[in-house]
Amino acid sequence: MATANKNLSDYDKASIPNASKFRFGIVVSEWNDNITEGLYKGAYDALIDNGVLPNNIVRWDVPGSFELIYGCKKMQEQMVNAVIAIGSVIQGETKHFDFVCEGVTQGIKDLNVTRETPVIFCVLTDNNMQQSIERSGGKHGNKGTEAAIAAIKMAELRENS
């Protein structure tokens, strides 16, 4: 397991670019909101911890993870330096899990290769609720924190390229 010996919330603050000049969009799926709210908190707190002003963080909610693609596309038009897509898809008894995961992954990839504003993939695709809990503020830390740090680094890359 990739997170077995890693806390997703750990980062070296000294190695993070100054984020005070950036504006971030966060698009959050309402499905599995007990998980996505934890991921949002991790992302929001990490952005604030790295100098982003609260009014430079724009949050939009969408119904589910599949809708993240459209929400992120529209968020890219809002003069943000990076977008974080937050969702949670948990394996069920049907192939729906596979279709949603594949669609969201490819959709966010497409936004990254066809548009200028980076979109960070913070969509948990877990086998069960316990795995999601452990990665959204539980024993493995918070994938939202990791996504915020990636967003800061990508905003800096975009600005300097």
PDB file of C-alpha atoms in Angstrom:
ATOM      1  CA  MET A   1       0.000   0.000   0.000  1.00  0.00           C
ATOM      2  CA  ALA A   2       1.445   3.366  -1.076  1.00  0.00           C
ATOM      3  CA  THR A   3       0.414   5.173   2.105  1.00  0.00           C
ATOM      4  CA  ALA A   4       1.457   2.476   4.580  1.00  0.00           C
ATOM      5  CA  ASN A   5       4.521   4.361   5.845  1.00  0.00           C
ATOM      6  CA  LYS A   6       3.648   7.872   4.698  1.00  0.00           C
ATOM      7  CA  ASN A   7       1.615  10.584   6.355  1.00  0.00           C
ATOM      8  CA  LEU A   8      -0.073  12.542   3.557  1.00  0.00           C
ATOM      9  CA  SER A   9      -0.073  15.684   5.718  1.00  0.00           C
ATOM     10  CA  ASP A  10       3.707  15.863   6.149  1.00  0.00           C
ATOM     11  CA  TYR A  11       5.582  18.480   4.146  1.00  0.00           C
ATOM     12  CA  ASP A  12       8.678  20.633   4.533  1.00  0.00           C
ATOM     13  CA  LYS A  13       7.318  24.173   4.733  1.00  0.00           C
ATOM     14  CA  ALA A  14      10.751  25.620   3.916  1.00  0.00           C
ATOM     15  CA  SER A  15      10.629  23.925   0.501  1.00  0.00           C
ATOM     16  CA  ILE A  16       7.206  25.347  -0.448  1.00  0.00           C
ATOM     17  CA  PRO A  17       7.103  28.470  -2.657  1.00  0.00           C
ATOM     18  CA  ASN A  18       5.582  31.647  -1.253  1.00  0.00           C
ATOM     19  CA  ALA A  19       1.880  31.217  -1.969  1.00  0.00           C
ATOM     20  CA  SER A  20       0.631  34.612  -0.779  1.00  0.00           C
ATOM     21  CA  LYS A  21       0.432  35.954  -4.344  1.00  0.00           C
ATOM     22  CA  PHE A  22      -1.704  33.096  -5.659  1.00  0.00           C
ATOM     23  CA  ARG A  23      -5.448  32.498  -5.930  1.00  0.00           C
ATOM     24  CA  PHE A  24      -6.811  28.943  -5.758  1.00  0.00           C
ATOM     25  CA  GLY A  25     -10.063  27.304  -6.761  1.00  0.00           C
ATOM     26  CA  ILE A  26     -11.287  24.233  -4.932  1.00  0.00           C
ATOM     27  CA  VAL A  27     -14.112  22.185  -6.457  1.00  0.00           C
ATOM     28  CA  VAL A  28     -15.651  19.774  -3.937  1.00  0.00           C
ATOM     29  CA  SER A  29     -17.932  16.812  -4.584  1.00  0.00           C
ATOM     30  CA  GLU A  30     -20.948  16.656  -2.285  1.00  0.00           C
ATOM     31  CA  TRP A  31     -21.074  12.843  -2.625  1.00  0.00           C
ATOM     32  CA  ASN A  32     -19.421  11.152   0.365  1.00  0.00           C
ATOM     33  CA  ASP A  33     -19.304  14.576   2.019  1.00  0.00           C
ATOM     34  CA  ASN A  34     -18.071  13.112   5.297  1.00  0.00           C
ATOM     35  CA  ILE A  35     -14.869  12.367   3.360  1.00  0.00           C
ATOM     36  CA  THR A  36     -14.738  15.346   0.973  1.00  0.00           C
ATOM     37  CA  GLU A  37     -15.228  17.860   3.806  1.00  0.00           C
ATOM     38  CA  GLY A  38     -12.179  16.397   5.560  1.00  0.00           C
ATOM     39  CA  LEU A  39     -10.179  16.642   2.338  1.00  0.00           C
ATOM     40  CA  TYR A  40     -11.325  20.244   1.857  1.00  0.00           C
ATOM     41  CA  LYS A  41     -10.275  21.125   5.410  1.00  0.00           C
ATOM     42  CA  GLY A  42      -6.835  19.644   4.811  1.00  0.00           C
ATOM     43  CA  ALA A  43      -6.418  21.584   1.563  1.00  0.00           C
ATOM     44  CA  TYR A  44      -7.772  24.843   2.973  1.00  0.00           C
ATOM     45  CA  ASP A  45      -5.636  24.663   6.123  1.00  0.00           C
ATOM     46  CA  ALA A  46      -2.460  23.916   4.136  1.00  0.00           C
ATOM     47  CA  LEU A  47      -3.100  26.836   1.772  1.00  0.00           C
ATOM     48  CA  ILE A  48      -3.648  29.195   4.719  1.00  0.00           C
ATOM     49  CA  ASP A  49      -0.568  27.774   6.476  1.00  0.00           C
ATOM     50  CA  ASN A  50       1.480  28.671   3.405  1.00  0.00           C
ATOM     51  CA  GLY A  51       0.367  32.289   3.200  1.00  0.00           C
ATOM     52  CA  VAL A  52      -2.726  32.195   0.982  1.00  0.00           C
ATOM     53  CA  LEU A  53      -5.291  34.780   2.041  1.00  0.00           C
ATOM     54  CA  PRO A  54      -8.757  33.353   2.789  1.00  0.00           C
ATOM     55  CA  ASN A  55     -10.349  35.595   0.144  1.00  0.00           C
ATOM     56  CA  ASN A  56      -7.972  34.067  -2.436  1.00  0.00           C
ATOM     57  CA  ILE A  57      -9.542  30.638  -1.987  1.00  0.00           C
ATOM     58  CA  VAL A  58     -12.707  30.077  -4.025  1.00  0.00           C
ATOM     59  CA  ARG A  59     -14.843  27.029  -3.248  1.00  0.00           C
ATOM     60  CA  TRP A  60     -17.509  25.554  -5.481  1.00  0.00           C
ATOM     61  CA  ASP A  61     -19.535  22.428  -4.737  1.00  0.00           C
ATOM     62  CA  VAL A  62     -20.704  19.927  -7.355  1.00  0.00           C
ATOM     63  CA  PRO A  63     -23.074  16.966  -6.849  1.00  0.00           C
ATOM     64  CA  GLY A  64     -20.601  14.123  -7.370  1.00  0.00           C
ATOM     65  CA  SER A  65     -17.091  13.226  -8.457  1.00  0.00           C
ATOM     66  CA  PHE A  66     -18.041  12.894 -12.122  1.00  0.00           C
ATOM     67  CA  GLU A  67     -19.202  16.522 -12.085  1.00  0.00           C
ATOM     68  CA  LEU A  68     -15.770  17.648 -10.892  1.00  0.00           C
ATOM     69  CA  ILE A  69     -14.613  17.781 -14.513  1.00  0.00           C
ATOM     70  CA  TYR A  70     -17.121  20.438 -15.555  1.00  0.00           C
ATOM     71  CA  GLY A  71     -16.741  22.315 -12.259  1.00  0.00           C
ATOM     72  CA  CYS A  72     -12.957  22.425 -12.670  1.00  0.00           C
ATOM     73  CA  LYS A  73     -13.244  23.527 -16.286  1.00  0.00           C
ATOM     74  CA  LYS A  74     -15.453  26.453 -15.257  1.00  0.00           C
ATOM     75  CA  MET A  75     -13.196  27.210 -12.265  1.00  0.00           C
ATOM     76  CA  GLN A  76     -10.205  27.494 -14.617  1.00  0.00           C
ATOM     77  CA  GLU A  77     -11.994  30.507 -16.134  1.00  0.00           C
ATOM     78  CA  GLN A  78     -12.097  32.325 -12.767  1.00  0.00           C
ATOM     79  CA  MET A  79      -8.601  33.848 -12.747  1.00  0.00           C
ATOM     80  CA  VAL A  80      -7.147  31.261 -10.389  1.00  0.00           C
ATOM     81  CA  ASN A  81      -3.557  30.032 -10.462  1.00  0.00           C
ATOM     82  CA  ALA A  82      -4.491  26.397  -9.799  1.00  0.00           C
ATOM     83  CA  VAL A  83      -7.572  24.287  -9.137  1.00  0.00           C
ATOM     84  CA  ILE A  84      -7.942  21.411  -6.689  1.00  0.00           C
ATOM     85  CA  ALA A  85     -10.545  18.749  -7.529  1.00  0.00           C
ATOM     86  CA  ILE A  86     -11.782  17.041  -4.353  1.00  0.00           C
ATOM     87  CA  GLY A  87     -13.856  13.877  -4.531  1.00  0.00           C
ATOM     88  CA  SER A  88     -14.342  10.419  -3.079  1.00  0.00           C
ATOM     89  CA  VAL A  89     -15.405   7.295  -4.947  1.00  0.00           C
ATOM     90  CA  ILE A  90     -15.788   4.145  -2.869  1.00  0.00           C
ATOM     91  CA  GLN A  91     -15.978   0.667  -4.412  1.00  0.00           C
ATOM     92  CA  GLY A  92     -19.466  -0.768  -4.487  1.00  0.00           C
ATOM     93  CA  GLU A  93     -21.004  -3.917  -5.914  1.00  0.00           C
ATOM     94  CA  THR A  94     -21.262  -2.715  -9.527  1.00  0.00           C
ATOM     95  CA  LYS A  95     -18.938  -1.492 -12.268  1.00  0.00           C
ATOM     96  CA  HIS A  96     -20.113   2.092 -11.634  1.00  0.00           C
ATOM     97  CA  PHE A  97     -16.961   2.628  -9.518  1.00  0.00           C
ATOM     98  CA  ASP A  98     -14.724   1.782 -12.492  1.00  0.00           C
ATOM     99  CA  PHE A  99     -16.589   4.060 -14.897  1.00  0.00           C
ATOM    100  CA  VAL A 100     -16.611   7.033 -12.530  1.00  0.00           C
ATOM    101  CA  CYS A 101     -12.946   6.641 -11.576  1.00  0.00           C
ATOM    102  CA  GLU A 102     -11.834   6.296 -15.206  1.00  0.00           C
ATOM    103  CA  GLY A 103     -13.998   9.200 -16.376  1.00  0.00           C
ATOM    104  CA  VAL A 104     -12.864  11.593 -13.650  1.00  0.00           C
ATOM    105  CA  THR A 105      -9.211  10.651 -14.064  1.00  0.00           C
ATOM    106  CA  GLN A 106      -9.275  11.115 -17.832  1.00  0.00           C
ATOM    107  CA  GLY A 107     -11.357  14.293 -17.601  1.00  0.00           C
ATOM    108  CA  ILE A 108      -8.967  15.974 -15.192  1.00  0.00           C
ATOM    109  CA  LYS A 109      -6.004  14.777 -17.256  1.00  0.00           C
ATOM    110  CA  ASP A 110      -7.616  16.337 -20.333  1.00  0.00           C
ATOM    111  CA  LEU A 111      -8.037  19.667 -18.535  1.00  0.00           C
ATOM    112  CA  ASN A 112      -4.343  19.612 -17.633  1.00  0.00           C
ATOM    113  CA  VAL A 113      -3.126  18.964 -21.174  1.00  0.00           C
ATOM    114  CA  THR A 114      -5.546  21.251 -23.024  1.00  0.00           C
ATOM    115  CA  ARG A 115      -5.726  24.288 -20.747  1.00  0.00           C
ATOM    116  CA  GLU A 116      -3.269  26.575 -18.976  1.00  0.00           C
ATOM    117  CA  THR A 117      -4.441  26.355 -15.366  1.00  0.00           C
ATOM    118  CA  PRO A 118      -3.292  23.202 -13.551  1.00  0.00           C
ATOM    119  CA  VAL A 119      -5.886  20.961 -11.913  1.00  0.00           C
ATOM    120  CA  ILE A 120      -4.740  18.866  -8.968  1.00  0.00           C
ATOM    121  CA  PHE A 121      -6.319  15.419  -8.610  1.00  0.00           C
ATOM    122  CA  CYS A 122      -7.524  14.959  -5.035  1.00  0.00           C
ATOM    123  CA  VAL A 123     -10.062  12.227  -5.672  1.00  0.00           C
ATOM    124  CA  LEU A 124      -9.891   9.257  -3.344  1.00  0.00           C
ATOM    125  CA  THR A 125     -10.683   5.973  -5.100  1.00  0.00           C
ATOM    126  CA  ASP A 126     -10.827   3.556  -2.202  1.00  0.00           C
ATOM    127  CA  ASN A 127     -12.048   0.010  -1.703  1.00  0.00           C
ATOM    128  CA  ASN A 128     -14.023   0.893   1.418  1.00  0.00           C
ATOM    129  CA  MET A 129     -15.069   3.715   3.715  1.00  0.00           C
ATOM    130  CA  GLN A 130     -12.327   2.956   6.242  1.00  0.00           C
ATOM    131  CA  GLN A 131      -9.596   3.571   3.651  1.00  0.00           C
ATOM    132  CA  SER A 132     -11.230   6.892   2.786  1.00  0.00           C
ATOM    133  CA  ILE A 133     -11.406   7.926   6.434  1.00  0.00           C
ATOM    134  CA  GLU A 134      -7.738   7.069   6.914  1.00  0.00           C
ATOM    135  CA  ARG A 135      -6.735   9.327   3.974  1.00  0.00           C
ATOM    136  CA  SER A 136      -8.993  12.300   4.725  1.00  0.00           C
ATOM    137  CA  GLY A 137      -7.630  13.203   8.146  1.00  0.00           C
ATOM    138  CA  GLY A 138      -7.185   9.777   9.711  1.00  0.00           C
ATOM    139  CA  LYS A 139      -4.129   7.674  10.431  1.00  0.00           C
ATOM    140  CA  HIS A 140      -2.550   8.289   7.015  1.00  0.00           C
ATOM    141  CA  GLY A 141      -2.990  12.056   7.240  1.00  0.00           C
ATOM    142  CA  ASN A 142      -4.900  14.056   4.679  1.00  0.00           C
ATOM    143  CA  LYS A 143      -4.688  13.807   0.902  1.00  0.00           C
ATOM    144  CA  GLY A 144      -6.206  17.315   0.794  1.00  0.00           C
ATOM    145  CA  THR A 145      -3.077  18.692   2.435  1.00  0.00           C
ATOM    146  CA  GLU A 146      -0.909  16.923  -0.127  1.00  0.00           C
ATOM    147  CA  ALA A 147      -3.074  18.310  -2.955  1.00  0.00           C
ATOM    148  CA  ALA A 148      -2.752  21.874  -1.645  1.00  0.00           C
ATOM    149  CA  ILE A 149       1.037  21.605  -1.594  1.00  0.00           C
ATOM    150  CA  ALA A 150       0.969  20.248  -5.154  1.00  0.00           C
ATOM    151  CA  ALA A 151      -1.295  23.150  -6.176  1.00  0.00           C
ATOM    152  CA  ILE A 152       1.129  25.710  -4.741  1.00  0.00           C
ATOM    153  CA  LYS A 153       4.051  24.103  -6.552  1.00  0.00           C
ATOM    154  CA  MET A 154       2.135  23.929  -9.829  1.00  0.00           C
ATOM    155  CA  ALA A 155       0.982  27.559  -9.522  1.00  0.00           C
ATOM    156  CA  GLU A 156       4.628  28.533  -9.097  1.00  0.00           C
ATOM    157  CA  LEU A 157       5.658  26.398 -12.090  1.00  0.00           C
ATOM    158  CA  ARG A 158       2.956  28.006 -14.232  1.00  0.00           C
ATOM    159  CA  GLU A 159       4.056  31.497 -13.194  1.00  0.00           C
ATOM    160  CA  ASN A 160       7.732  30.815 -13.912  1.00  0.00           C
ATOM    161  CA  SER A 161       7.361  28.926 -17.181  1.00  0.00           C
TER     162      SER A 161
END
